[in-house]
Coordinates of C-alpha atoms in Angstrom, one line a residue:
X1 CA 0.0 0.0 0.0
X2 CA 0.8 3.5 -0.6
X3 CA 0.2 6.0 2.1
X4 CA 0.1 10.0 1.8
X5 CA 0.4 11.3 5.3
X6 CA -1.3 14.6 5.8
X7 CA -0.5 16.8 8.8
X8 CA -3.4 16.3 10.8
X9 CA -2.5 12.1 11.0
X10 CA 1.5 13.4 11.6
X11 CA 0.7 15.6 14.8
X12 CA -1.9 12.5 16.2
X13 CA 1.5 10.2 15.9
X14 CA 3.8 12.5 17.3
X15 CA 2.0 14.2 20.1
X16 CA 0.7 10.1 21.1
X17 CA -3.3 11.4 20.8
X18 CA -6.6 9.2 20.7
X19 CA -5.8 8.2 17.0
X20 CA -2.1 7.3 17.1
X21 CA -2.8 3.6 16.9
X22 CA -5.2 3.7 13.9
X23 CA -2.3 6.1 12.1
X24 CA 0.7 4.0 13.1
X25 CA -0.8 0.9 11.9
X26 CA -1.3 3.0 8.3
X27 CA 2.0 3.4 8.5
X28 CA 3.1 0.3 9.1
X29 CA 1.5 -1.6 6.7
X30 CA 2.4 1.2 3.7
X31 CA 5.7 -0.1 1.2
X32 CA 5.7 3.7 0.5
X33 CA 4.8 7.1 2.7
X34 CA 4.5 10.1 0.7
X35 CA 3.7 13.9 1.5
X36 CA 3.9 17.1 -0.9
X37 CA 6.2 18.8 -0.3
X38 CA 4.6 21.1 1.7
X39 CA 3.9 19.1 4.7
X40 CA 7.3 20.2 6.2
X41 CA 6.0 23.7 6.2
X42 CA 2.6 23.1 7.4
X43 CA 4.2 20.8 9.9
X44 CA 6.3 23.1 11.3
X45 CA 3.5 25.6 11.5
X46 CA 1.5 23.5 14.0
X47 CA 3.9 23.0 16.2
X48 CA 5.2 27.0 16.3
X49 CA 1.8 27.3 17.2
X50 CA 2.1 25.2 19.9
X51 CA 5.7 26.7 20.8
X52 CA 4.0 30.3 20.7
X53 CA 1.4 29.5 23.0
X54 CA 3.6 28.0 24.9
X55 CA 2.2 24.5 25.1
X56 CA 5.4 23.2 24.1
X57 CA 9.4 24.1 24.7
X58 CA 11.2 25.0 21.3
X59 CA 13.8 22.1 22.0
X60 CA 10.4 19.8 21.9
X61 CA 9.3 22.2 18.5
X62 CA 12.3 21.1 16.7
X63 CA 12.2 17.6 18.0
X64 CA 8.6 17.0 17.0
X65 CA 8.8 18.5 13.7
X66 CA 12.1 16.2 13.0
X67 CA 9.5 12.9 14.2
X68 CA 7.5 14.1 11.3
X69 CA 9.4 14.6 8.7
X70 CA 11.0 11.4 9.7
X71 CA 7.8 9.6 9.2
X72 CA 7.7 10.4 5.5
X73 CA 9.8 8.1 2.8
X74 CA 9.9 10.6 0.1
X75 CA 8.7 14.5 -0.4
X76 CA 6.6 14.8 -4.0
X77 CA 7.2 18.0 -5.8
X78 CA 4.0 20.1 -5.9
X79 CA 4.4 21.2 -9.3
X80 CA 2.9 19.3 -11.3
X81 CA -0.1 19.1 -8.7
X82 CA -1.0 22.4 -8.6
X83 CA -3.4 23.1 -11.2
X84 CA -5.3 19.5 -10.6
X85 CA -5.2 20.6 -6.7
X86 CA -6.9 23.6 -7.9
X87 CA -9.8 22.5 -10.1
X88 CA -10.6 20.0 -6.9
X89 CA -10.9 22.9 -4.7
X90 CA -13.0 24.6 -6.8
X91 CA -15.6 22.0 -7.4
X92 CA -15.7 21.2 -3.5
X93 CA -15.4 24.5 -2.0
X94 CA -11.9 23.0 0.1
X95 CA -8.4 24.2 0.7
X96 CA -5.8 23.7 -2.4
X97 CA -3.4 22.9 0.5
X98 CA -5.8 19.8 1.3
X99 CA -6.8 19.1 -2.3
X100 CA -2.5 18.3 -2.8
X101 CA -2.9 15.4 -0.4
X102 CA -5.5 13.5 -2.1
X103 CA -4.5 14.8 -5.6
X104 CA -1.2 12.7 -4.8
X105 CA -3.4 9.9 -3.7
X106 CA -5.2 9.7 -6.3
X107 CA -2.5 9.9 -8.7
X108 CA -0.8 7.2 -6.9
X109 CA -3.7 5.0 -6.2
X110 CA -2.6 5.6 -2.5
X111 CA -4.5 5.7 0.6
X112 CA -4.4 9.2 2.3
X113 CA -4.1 9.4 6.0
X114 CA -6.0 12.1 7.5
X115 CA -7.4 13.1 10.4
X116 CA -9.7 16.4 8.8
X117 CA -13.2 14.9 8.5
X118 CA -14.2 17.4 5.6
X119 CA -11.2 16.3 4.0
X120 CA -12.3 12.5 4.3
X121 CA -15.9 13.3 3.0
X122 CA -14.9 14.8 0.1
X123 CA -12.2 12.0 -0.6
X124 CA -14.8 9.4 -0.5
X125 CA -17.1 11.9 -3.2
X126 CA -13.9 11.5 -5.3
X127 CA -13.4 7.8 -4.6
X128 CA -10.3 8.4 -2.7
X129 CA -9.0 5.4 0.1
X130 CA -8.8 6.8 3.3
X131 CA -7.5 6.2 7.2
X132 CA -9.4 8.4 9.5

């Protein structure tokens, strides 16, 4: 199986929440985990987030952004997603940041990892795999 790991799934391994176990095992059981590109940015948002309001030390910032990234096999390029990623936001009124996750699903007949329930309804309208 091929797995795209969106953020939301990445901070409910690394911060060991209600759904780590369900995430993990999507993990496990994937030959390949992929992410845009863009995942280490978004990823390292959330948890500056956390650093700013002080939830979390900046030694444990860095150190749960490196878990992350480290979860991840390989980093797709976004551009050739873009415009796809685009047209899919467009038709379901959803981020283009969320649409490059299941565009790179899709495109790899993977199963995306997620834990955004919008994002999950609107992969199963476009006949998307996911873990949630």
């Amino acid at each position: 199986m091929i797995a795209v790991l969106d953020v939301s799934a990445a901070v409910e391994i690394i911060l060991q929440r209600e759904k780590k176990d369900l995430f993990i095992g999507c993990v496990k059981q994937a030959s390949w985990v992929i992410a845009p590109g863009r995942y280490i940015a978004e990823l390292s948002n959330v948890f500056w987030k956390y650093h700013k309001a002080k939830a979390i030390s900046r030694a444990d910032c860095f150190a749960f952004v490196e878990d992350g990234i480290n979860l991840i096999d390989d980093f797709v390029e976004e551009g050739d997603l873009w415009k796809e990623a685009l047209s899919e936001g467009c038709k379901n009124n959803h981020s283009v940041y969320d649409m490059h996750y299941a565009i790179l699903a899709r495109r790899n007949n993977g199963v995306l990892l997620t834990n955004d329930r919008a994002l999950s309804k609107i992969c199963a309208k476009m006949k998307i795999e996911t873990c949630h």
